[in-house]
Structures are given as structure tokens and as C-alpha cells.
Amino acid sequence: MRRILVISFLVFIVSKAFSQDYMDIITKKSCDCIDQVSDTLKSEQFNMSLGICMIEASMPYKKQIKKDYDINLDKIETEGAKLGRILGVKMASVCPATLLKMTQKVKGKTVPPKVEQTSEGIVTKIENDFFVVLSLKDDLGKITKYYWLTFIDSEVDLASSYSTLMGKSISIDYESQEFFDPKLQEYRQFLIIKKITIDN
């Protein structure tokens, strides 16, 4: 009996891992495809191209999607929005810049030129729940949150040592980008870290 339970548990773990793997593949393929969609297309054509990217990336896994998410890709006209919501959440961590391009184009906006700014202060808090978030206290005592979403230029290996930044004085080069916040049900500005310099 114990052996059967162990085998059942292993099958469950493997199936969950596979579920995660195939959704990661679909998300990555969707991101790559959407990156190739021209910003100059009209909104209707742009939206159609986004849908095609997601559908083509998902079709090889339609049986798994039906089983895991109850989405029937043979009825994409009625269930496409549900697929788009699921992939949109995953794209926030896989390709946030692509998601930004999508949301701003769908809203009828062009993507504004990115302008980097710099802020200096002491790291007072490090959160790593979903993304790594650094709270920086400046000379005036104001605390601001900065988000690690993409590659950061730094003289140290941040992936293995970012926790050591706590209490240190650093400089952050960042860009302000607009993302949809599901908790607030609205778009808001996030300060995205581009470079970190540790002050000596």
C-alpha cells in the first residue's frame, strides 16, 4: 500500500512539473512571436496578430490545456479570452517588456521612449515573494520600491548575493514602466531596475 502511495505521489509531481514546463514553453513562444509583430499595425490587426501568436504556440498542447485549464482550443472564439488572461499573468515574469508593448498598444498608446533615471540611498528592505523588490531610503527619508524584472548591470553577481545589499548604500539606475496591477484593478507605474552600483 505504501509503495502504491509513493508511486501515485511521484506521478502527481511529474505531471505537475510537465504542466509547468509546457506553459513556460507556450509563454516563451508567444513572447517571441509577439515581439515580431509590428507596432505600426492598426489596433484590430495588432490584436488579431497577438491572438494568432498565442493560439499557434498553444495548439500543440491543446489536450493538456483542456485537462489542466478546461479551455477548449477548438472553440477559441469563446474561450480565447481565458487563455489570454492565463498567458498574460505568466508573461509578466517571462517577458514584461513584451507585455508592456501589448497593453499600451491595445489601450491605443504608443510605447514612450525609455528614460533612465538614478536614485541613491540605503537599502532598507528586500522582498522576494514573486519578483525581487528593493526598498531604498533617500537622504530626505523617503522610501521607494524598485523592481528587478530584467537583467541588471552590476559589478557583482546579484543573482547569488542580492540579499547582502541590505543596509548598504547603493545607486540604482531605473526606468518607469506602466503595468496592470490586478490587486488594484488598474494600471500603475513600476520603477524597473536597470543598473546597481554599490557605493564604497
Coordinates of N, CA and C in Angstrom, one line a residue:
M1 N 0.8 -1.2 0.0 CA 0.0 0.0 0.0 C 0.9 1.3 0.0
R2 N 1.9 1.2 0.8 CA 2.8 2.4 0.9 C 3.5 2.6 -0.4
R3 N 3.9 1.5 -1.1 CA 4.5 1.7 -2.4 C 3.6 2.3 -3.4
I4 N 2.3 1.9 -3.4 CA 1.4 2.5 -4.3 C 1.2 4.0 -4.1
L5 N 1.2 4.4 -2.8 CA 1.0 5.8 -2.5 C 2.2 6.6 -3.0
V6 N 3.4 6.0 -2.8 CA 4.7 6.7 -3.2 C 4.6 6.9 -4.7
I7 N 4.3 5.8 -5.4 CA 4.2 5.9 -6.9 C 3.2 6.9 -7.4
S8 N 2.0 6.9 -6.7 CA 1.0 7.9 -7.1 C 1.5 9.3 -6.8
F9 N 2.2 9.5 -5.7 CA 2.7 10.8 -5.4 C 3.7 11.3 -6.5
L10 N 4.6 10.4 -6.9 CA 5.6 10.7 -7.9 C 5.0 11.0 -9.2
V11 N 3.9 10.3 -9.6 CA 3.2 10.6 -10.8 C 2.6 11.9 -10.8
F12 N 2.1 12.3 -9.6 CA 1.4 13.6 -9.4 C 2.5 14.7 -9.6
I13 N 3.6 14.6 -9.0 CA 4.7 15.6 -9.0 C 5.2 15.7 -10.5
V14 N 5.4 14.6 -11.2 CA 5.9 14.7 -12.5 C 4.9 15.3 -13.4
S15 N 3.6 15.0 -13.2 CA 2.6 15.6 -14.1 C 2.5 17.1 -13.8
K16 N 2.7 17.6 -12.6 CA 2.7 19.0 -12.3 C 3.9 19.7 -12.9
A17 N 5.0 19.1 -12.8 CA 6.2 19.6 -13.4 C 6.0 19.8 -14.9
F18 N 5.4 18.8 -15.6 CA 5.2 18.8 -17.0 C 4.2 20.0 -17.4
S19 N 3.2 20.1 -16.5 CA 2.2 21.2 -16.7 C 2.9 22.5 -16.7
Q20 N 3.8 22.7 -15.7 CA 4.6 23.9 -15.6 C 5.5 24.1 -16.8
D21 N 6.1 23.0 -17.3 CA 7.1 23.1 -18.4 C 6.4 23.5 -19.7
Y22 N 5.2 22.9 -20.0 CA 4.6 23.2 -21.3 C 4.0 24.6 -21.3
M23 N 3.5 25.1 -20.2 CA 3.0 26.5 -20.1 C 4.2 27.5 -20.3
D24 N 5.3 27.2 -19.7 CA 6.5 28.0 -19.9 C 6.9 28.1 -21.4
I25 N 6.8 26.9 -22.1 CA 7.2 26.9 -23.5 C 6.2 27.7 -24.3
I26 N 4.9 27.6 -24.0 CA 3.9 28.4 -24.7 C 4.1 29.9 -24.5
T27 N 4.4 30.2 -23.2 CA 4.6 31.7 -22.9 C 5.8 32.2 -23.7
K28 N 6.9 31.5 -23.6 CA 8.1 31.9 -24.3 C 7.9 32.0 -25.8
K29 N 7.2 31.1 -26.4 CA 6.9 31.1 -27.9 C 6.0 32.3 -28.2
S30 N 5.0 32.5 -27.3 CA 4.1 33.7 -27.5 C 4.9 35.0 -27.5
C31 N 5.8 35.1 -26.5 CA 6.6 36.3 -26.3 C 7.4 36.6 -27.6
D32 N 8.1 35.5 -28.0 CA 9.0 35.7 -29.2 C 8.2 36.1 -30.4
C33 N 7.0 35.5 -30.6 CA 6.1 35.8 -31.7 C 5.6 37.3 -31.7
I34 N 5.2 37.7 -30.5 CA 4.6 39.0 -30.3 C 5.7 40.1 -30.5
D35 N 6.9 39.8 -30.1 CA 8.0 40.7 -30.3 C 8.2 41.0 -31.8
Q36 N 7.8 40.1 -32.7 CA 7.9 40.3 -34.1 C 6.7 41.1 -34.8
V37 N 5.7 41.3 -34.0 CA 4.5 42.0 -34.5 C 4.8 43.5 -34.6
S38 N 4.5 44.1 -35.7 CA 4.8 45.5 -35.9 C 4.0 46.4 -35.1
D39 N 4.6 47.4 -34.5 CA 3.8 48.4 -33.7 C 3.0 49.3 -34.6
T40 N 3.3 49.3 -35.9 CA 2.6 50.2 -36.9 C 1.2 49.7 -37.3
L41 N 0.9 48.4 -37.0 CA -0.4 47.8 -37.3 C -1.5 48.6 -36.6
K42 N -2.7 48.6 -37.3 CA -3.9 49.2 -36.7 C -4.3 48.3 -35.5
S43 N -5.0 48.8 -34.6 CA -5.3 48.1 -33.3 C -6.0 46.8 -33.6
E44 N -6.9 46.7 -34.5 CA -7.6 45.5 -34.8 C -6.7 44.4 -35.4
Q45 N -5.8 44.8 -36.3 CA -4.8 43.9 -36.9 C -3.8 43.5 -35.8
F46 N -3.4 44.4 -34.9 CA -2.5 44.1 -33.9 C -3.1 43.1 -32.9
N47 N -4.3 43.3 -32.5 CA -5.0 42.3 -31.6 C -5.1 41.0 -32.2
M48 N -5.4 40.9 -33.5 CA -5.6 39.6 -34.2 C -4.2 38.9 -34.2
S49 N -3.1 39.7 -34.5 CA -1.8 39.1 -34.5 C -1.4 38.5 -33.2
L50 N -1.8 39.2 -32.1 CA -1.5 38.7 -30.7 C -2.2 37.4 -30.5
G51 N -3.5 37.3 -30.9 CA -4.2 36.1 -30.7 C -3.6 35.0 -31.5
I52 N -3.2 35.2 -32.7 CA -2.6 34.2 -33.5 C -1.4 33.6 -32.9
C53 N -0.5 34.5 -32.4 CA 0.7 34.1 -31.7 C 0.4 33.2 -30.5
M54 N -0.5 33.5 -29.7 CA -0.9 32.7 -28.5 C -1.5 31.4 -28.9
I55 N -2.4 31.4 -29.9 CA -3.0 30.2 -30.4 C -2.1 29.2 -31.0
E56 N -1.2 29.7 -31.9 CA -0.2 28.8 -32.6 C 0.7 28.2 -31.6
A57 N 1.1 29.0 -30.5 CA 2.0 28.4 -29.5 C 1.3 27.4 -28.6
S58 N 0.0 27.5 -28.5 CA -0.8 26.7 -27.6 C -1.3 25.4 -28.3
M59 N -1.5 25.4 -29.5 CA -2.2 24.3 -30.2 C -1.5 22.9 -30.0
P60 N -0.1 22.9 -30.0 CA 0.5 21.5 -29.8 C 0.2 20.9 -28.4
Y61 N -0.4 21.8 -27.5 CA -0.6 21.3 -26.2 C -2.1 21.4 -25.8
K62 N -3.0 21.4 -26.8 CA -4.4 21.6 -26.6 C -5.0 20.6 -25.7
K63 N -4.6 19.3 -25.7 CA -5.1 18.3 -24.8 C -4.8 18.6 -23.4
Q64 N -3.5 19.0 -23.1 CA -3.1 19.3 -21.8 C -3.8 20.6 -21.2
I65 N -4.0 21.6 -22.1 CA -4.7 22.8 -21.7 C -6.1 22.5 -21.4
K66 N -6.8 21.6 -22.2 CA -8.2 21.2 -21.9 C -8.2 20.5 -20.5
K67 N -7.3 19.7 -20.2 CA -7.3 18.9 -19.0 C -7.0 19.8 -17.8
D68 N -5.9 20.7 -17.9 CA -5.5 21.4 -16.8 C -6.2 22.7 -16.5
Y69 N -6.8 23.4 -17.6 CA -7.4 24.7 -17.5 C -8.8 24.7 -18.0
D70 N -9.3 23.6 -18.5 CA -10.7 23.5 -19.1 C -10.9 24.5 -20.2
I71 N -9.9 24.7 -21.0 CA -10.0 25.6 -22.2 C -10.0 24.7 -23.4
N72 N -11.1 24.8 -24.2 CA -11.2 24.1 -25.5 C -10.7 24.9 -26.6
L73 N -9.5 24.6 -27.1 CA -8.9 25.4 -28.2 C -9.7 25.3 -29.5
D74 N -10.5 24.3 -29.6 CA -11.4 24.1 -30.8 C -12.5 25.1 -30.8
K75 N -12.7 25.8 -29.6 CA -13.8 26.8 -29.5 C -13.1 28.1 -29.1
I76 N -12.0 28.5 -29.8 CA -11.2 29.6 -29.4 C -12.0 30.9 -29.4
E77 N -13.0 31.0 -30.2 CA -13.8 32.3 -30.3 C -14.4 32.6 -29.0
T78 N -14.8 31.6 -28.2 CA -15.5 31.8 -27.0 C -14.5 31.7 -25.8
E79 N -13.5 31.0 -25.9 CA -12.6 30.7 -24.8 C -11.2 31.3 -24.9
G80 N -11.0 32.1 -26.0 CA -9.7 32.7 -26.2 C -9.3 33.7 -25.2
A81 N -10.3 34.4 -24.6 CA -10.0 35.4 -23.6 C -9.5 34.8 -22.3
K82 N -10.0 33.6 -22.0 CA -9.5 32.9 -20.8 C -8.0 32.5 -21.0
L83 N -7.7 32.0 -22.2 CA -6.3 31.6 -22.5 C -5.4 32.9 -22.4
G84 N -5.9 34.0 -22.9 CA -5.1 35.2 -22.9 C -4.8 35.7 -21.5
R85 N -5.8 35.6 -20.6 CA -5.6 36.0 -19.2 C -4.5 35.2 -18.5
I86 N -4.6 33.9 -18.8 CA -3.6 33.0 -18.1 C -2.2 33.3 -18.7
L87 N -2.1 33.4 -20.0 CA -0.7 33.7 -20.6 C -0.3 35.1 -20.2
G88 N -1.2 36.0 -20.0 CA -0.8 37.4 -19.6 C -0.1 37.4 -18.3
V89 N -0.7 36.6 -17.3 CA -0.1 36.6 -16.0 C 1.3 36.0 -16.1
K90 N 1.5 34.9 -16.9 CA 2.9 34.3 -17.0 C 3.8 35.2 -17.7
M91 N 3.3 36.0 -18.7 CA 4.2 36.9 -19.4 C 4.8 38.0 -18.6
A92 N 4.1 38.3 -17.5 CA 4.5 39.4 -16.6 C 5.9 39.1 -16.0
S93 N 6.2 37.8 -15.8 CA 7.5 37.4 -15.3 C 8.5 36.9 -16.4
V94 N 7.9 36.4 -17.5 CA 8.8 35.9 -18.6 C 9.3 37.0 -19.5
C95 N 8.4 37.9 -19.9 CA 8.8 38.9 -20.8 C 7.9 40.2 -20.5
P96 N 8.2 40.9 -19.4 CA 7.5 42.1 -19.0 C 7.5 43.2 -20.1
A97 N 8.6 43.3 -20.8 CA 8.6 44.4 -21.8 C 7.6 44.1 -23.0
T98 N 7.5 42.8 -23.3 CA 6.5 42.4 -24.4 C 5.1 42.7 -23.9
L99 N 4.8 42.3 -22.6 CA 3.5 42.6 -22.0 C 3.2 44.1 -22.0
L100 N 4.2 44.9 -21.7 CA 4.0 46.3 -21.8 C 3.6 46.8 -23.2
K101 N 4.3 46.3 -24.1 CA 4.0 46.6 -25.5 C 2.6 46.3 -25.9
M102 N 2.2 45.1 -25.5 CA 0.8 44.7 -25.7 C -0.2 45.6 -25.1
T103 N -0.1 45.8 -23.8 CA -1.1 46.6 -23.1 C -1.2 48.0 -23.6
Q104 N -0.1 48.6 -23.9 CA -0.1 50.0 -24.3 C -0.7 50.1 -25.8
K105 N -0.4 49.2 -26.6 CA -0.9 49.2 -27.9 C -2.4 48.9 -27.9
V106 N -2.8 48.0 -27.1 CA -4.3 47.6 -27.0 C -5.0 48.8 -26.5
K107 N -4.4 49.6 -25.6 CA -5.0 50.8 -25.0 C -5.0 52.0 -26.0
G108 N -4.3 51.8 -27.1 CA -4.3 52.8 -28.1 C -3.1 53.8 -27.9
K109 N -2.1 53.4 -27.1 CA -1.0 54.2 -26.9 C 0.2 53.7 -27.6
T110 N 1.1 54.5 -27.9 CA 2.4 54.1 -28.4 C 3.4 54.0 -27.2
V111 N 4.3 53.1 -27.3 CA 5.3 52.9 -26.2 C 6.2 54.1 -26.1
P112 N 6.2 54.8 -25.0 CA 7.0 56.0 -24.9 C 8.5 55.7 -24.9
P113 N 9.4 56.6 -25.3 CA 10.8 56.3 -25.2 C 11.2 56.1 -23.7
K114 N 12.1 55.1 -23.5 CA 12.5 54.8 -22.1 C 13.6 55.8 -21.7
V115 N 13.4 56.4 -20.5 CA 14.3 57.4 -20.0 C 14.8 56.8 -18.6
E116 N 16.1 56.6 -18.6 CA 16.7 56.1 -17.3 C 16.9 57.3 -16.3
Q117 N 16.6 57.0 -15.1 CA 16.9 57.9 -14.0 C 17.7 57.2 -12.9
T118 N 18.3 58.0 -12.0 CA 19.1 57.5 -11.0 C 18.7 57.9 -9.6
S119 N 18.7 57.0 -8.7 CA 18.4 57.3 -7.3 C 19.4 56.7 -6.4
E120 N 19.7 57.4 -5.3 CA 20.7 56.9 -4.4 C 20.1 56.8 -3.0
G121 N 20.6 55.8 -2.2 CA 20.0 55.7 -0.8 C 20.5 54.4 -0.2
I122 N 19.9 54.1 0.9 CA 20.2 52.9 1.7 C 19.1 51.8 1.5
V123 N 19.5 50.6 1.3 CA 18.5 49.5 1.2 C 18.0 49.2 2.5
T124 N 16.6 49.4 2.7 CA 16.0 49.2 4.0 C 15.2 47.9 4.0
K125 N 14.9 47.3 2.8 CA 14.1 46.1 2.8 C 14.3 45.4 1.5
I126 N 14.3 44.1 1.5 CA 14.4 43.3 0.3 C 13.3 42.2 0.3
E127 N 12.4 42.3 -0.7 CA 11.3 41.3 -0.8 C 11.6 40.4 -2.0
N128 N 11.3 39.1 -1.8 CA 11.5 38.2 -2.9 C 10.3 37.2 -3.0
D129 N 9.1 37.7 -2.9 CA 7.9 36.9 -3.0 C 7.7 36.3 -4.4
F130 N 7.6 37.2 -5.4 CA 7.4 36.8 -6.8 C 8.5 37.4 -7.6
F131 N 8.7 38.7 -7.5 CA 9.9 39.4 -8.0 C 10.7 39.9 -6.8
V132 N 12.0 40.2 -7.1 CA 12.8 40.8 -6.1 C 12.5 42.3 -6.1
V133 N 12.2 42.9 -4.9 CA 11.9 44.3 -4.8 C 12.8 44.9 -3.7
L134 N 13.5 46.0 -4.1 CA 14.4 46.7 -3.2 C 13.7 48.0 -2.7
S135 N 13.7 48.2 -1.4 CA 13.2 49.4 -0.9 C 14.4 50.3 -0.5
L136 N 14.4 51.5 -1.1 CA 15.6 52.4 -1.0 C 15.2 53.7 -0.2
K137 N 15.9 54.0 0.8 CA 15.6 55.2 1.6 C 16.6 56.3 1.2
D138 N 16.1 57.4 0.7 CA 17.0 58.5 0.2 C 17.4 59.5 1.4
D139 N 18.1 60.5 1.0 CA 18.6 61.5 2.0 C 17.5 62.2 2.8
L140 N 16.3 62.3 2.1 CA 15.2 63.0 2.7 C 14.3 62.1 3.6
G141 N 14.7 60.8 3.6 CA 13.9 59.8 4.4 C 12.8 59.2 3.6
K142 N 12.7 59.5 2.4 CA 11.6 58.9 1.5 C 12.0 57.5 1.1
I143 N 11.1 56.5 1.3 CA 11.4 55.1 0.9 C 10.6 54.8 -0.4
T144 N 11.3 54.3 -1.4 CA 10.8 54.0 -2.7 C 11.1 52.5 -3.1
K145 N 10.2 51.9 -3.7 CA 10.4 50.5 -4.2 C 10.9 50.4 -5.6
Y146 N 11.8 49.5 -5.9 CA 12.4 49.3 -7.2 C 12.3 47.8 -7.5
Y147 N 11.9 47.5 -8.7 CA 11.6 46.1 -9.1 C 12.7 45.5 -10.0
W148 N 13.1 44.3 -9.7 CA 14.0 43.6 -10.5 C 13.3 42.6 -11.4
L149 N 13.1 43.1 -12.7 CA 12.3 42.3 -13.7 C 13.1 41.8 -14.8
T150 N 14.2 42.5 -15.1 CA 15.1 42.1 -16.3 C 16.5 42.1 -15.8
F151 N 17.4 41.8 -16.8 CA 18.9 41.8 -16.4 C 19.3 43.1 -15.8
I152 N 20.1 43.0 -14.8 CA 20.7 44.2 -14.1 C 22.2 44.3 -14.3
D153 N 22.6 45.5 -14.8 CA 24.0 45.7 -15.0 C 24.6 46.0 -13.6
S154 N 25.6 45.2 -13.2 CA 26.2 45.4 -11.9 C 27.6 44.8 -11.8
E155 N 28.5 45.3 -10.9 CA 29.8 44.8 -10.8 C 29.9 43.5 -10.0
V156 N 28.8 43.1 -9.4 CA 28.7 41.9 -8.6 C 27.7 41.0 -9.1
D157 N 27.8 39.7 -8.7 CA 26.8 38.7 -9.2 C 25.6 38.8 -8.3
L158 N 24.6 39.6 -8.7 CA 23.4 39.9 -7.9 C 22.6 38.6 -7.7
A159 N 22.5 37.7 -8.6 CA 21.7 36.6 -8.5 C 22.0 35.7 -7.3
S160 N 23.2 35.7 -6.9 CA 23.6 34.9 -5.7 C 23.9 35.8 -4.5
S161 N 23.9 37.1 -4.6 CA 24.4 37.9 -3.5 C 23.5 39.2 -3.2
Y162 N 22.3 39.2 -3.9 CA 21.5 40.4 -3.7 C 21.0 40.6 -2.2
S163 N 20.9 39.5 -1.5 CA 20.5 39.6 -0.1 C 21.5 40.4 0.8
T164 N 22.8 40.5 0.3 CA 23.8 41.2 1.0 C 23.7 42.7 0.9
L165 N 22.8 43.2 0.0 CA 22.6 44.6 -0.2 C 21.9 45.3 1.0
M166 N 21.3 44.5 1.8 CA 20.5 45.0 2.9 C 21.4 45.9 3.8
G167 N 21.0 47.2 4.0 CA 21.7 48.1 4.8 C 22.8 48.9 4.1
K168 N 23.1 48.5 2.9 CA 24.2 49.2 2.1 C 23.7 50.4 1.4
S169 N 24.6 51.3 1.1 CA 24.3 52.5 0.3 C 24.6 52.1 -1.1
I170 N 23.6 52.3 -2.0 CA 23.7 52.0 -3.4 C 23.1 53.0 -4.3
S171 N 23.5 53.0 -5.6 CA 22.9 53.8 -6.6 C 22.1 52.9 -7.6
I172 N 20.9 53.3 -7.9 CA 20.0 52.5 -8.8 C 19.7 53.3 -10.1
D173 N 20.1 52.8 -11.2 CA 19.6 53.4 -12.5 C 18.3 52.6 -12.8
Y174 N 17.2 53.3 -13.1 CA 15.9 52.7 -13.3 C 15.1 53.3 -14.4
E175 N 14.1 52.6 -14.9 CA 13.1 53.1 -15.8 C 11.7 53.0 -15.2
S176 N 10.9 53.9 -15.5 CA 9.5 53.9 -15.1 C 8.6 53.3 -16.2
Q177 N 7.9 52.2 -15.8 CA 7.1 51.5 -16.8 C 5.7 51.2 -16.2
E178 N 4.7 51.2 -17.1 CA 3.3 51.0 -16.6 C 2.9 49.6 -16.8
F179 N 2.4 49.0 -15.7 CA 1.9 47.6 -15.8 C 0.5 47.6 -15.1
F180 N -0.3 46.6 -15.5 CA -1.6 46.4 -14.8 C -1.4 45.7 -13.5
D181 N -2.0 46.3 -12.5 CA -1.9 45.8 -11.1 C -3.2 45.1 -10.8
P182 N -3.3 43.7 -10.8 CA -4.5 43.0 -10.6 C -5.2 43.3 -9.2
K183 N -4.3 43.6 -8.2 CA -4.9 43.9 -6.9 C -5.7 45.2 -6.9
L184 N -5.2 46.2 -7.6 CA -5.8 47.5 -7.6 C -6.8 47.6 -8.8
Q185 N -6.7 46.6 -9.7 CA -7.5 46.6 -11.0 C -7.3 47.9 -11.8
E186 N -6.1 48.3 -11.9 CA -5.8 49.5 -12.7 C -4.3 49.4 -13.1
Y187 N -3.9 50.3 -14.0 CA -2.5 50.4 -14.4 C -1.8 51.3 -13.5
R188 N -0.5 51.0 -13.2 CA 0.3 51.9 -12.3 C 1.7 51.8 -12.7
Q189 N 2.5 52.8 -12.3 CA 3.9 52.9 -12.6 C 4.8 52.0 -11.7
F190 N 5.7 51.2 -12.3 CA 6.7 50.5 -11.6 C 8.0 51.0 -12.0
L191 N 8.9 51.1 -11.0 CA 10.3 51.5 -11.2 C 11.2 50.3 -11.4
I192 N 11.6 50.1 -12.6 CA 12.3 48.8 -13.0 C 13.8 49.1 -13.0
I193 N 14.5 48.3 -12.2 CA 16.0 48.4 -12.0 C 16.7 48.0 -13.3
K194 N 17.6 48.9 -13.7 CA 18.5 48.6 -14.9 C 20.0 48.4 -14.5
K195 N 20.4 49.1 -13.5 CA 21.8 49.0 -13.0 C 21.9 49.3 -11.5
I196 N 22.8 48.6 -10.9 CA 23.0 48.9 -9.4 C 24.5 49.1 -9.2
T197 N 24.8 50.1 -8.5 CA 26.2 50.4 -8.2 C 26.3 50.5 -6.7
I198 N 27.2 49.7 -6.1 CA 27.4 49.7 -4.6 C 28.4 50.8 -4.3
D199 N 27.9 51.7 -3.4 CA 28.8 52.8 -3.0 C 29.9 52.3 -2.0
N200 N 31.1 52.8 -2.2 CA 32.2 52.4 -1.3 C 32.2 53.3 -0.1

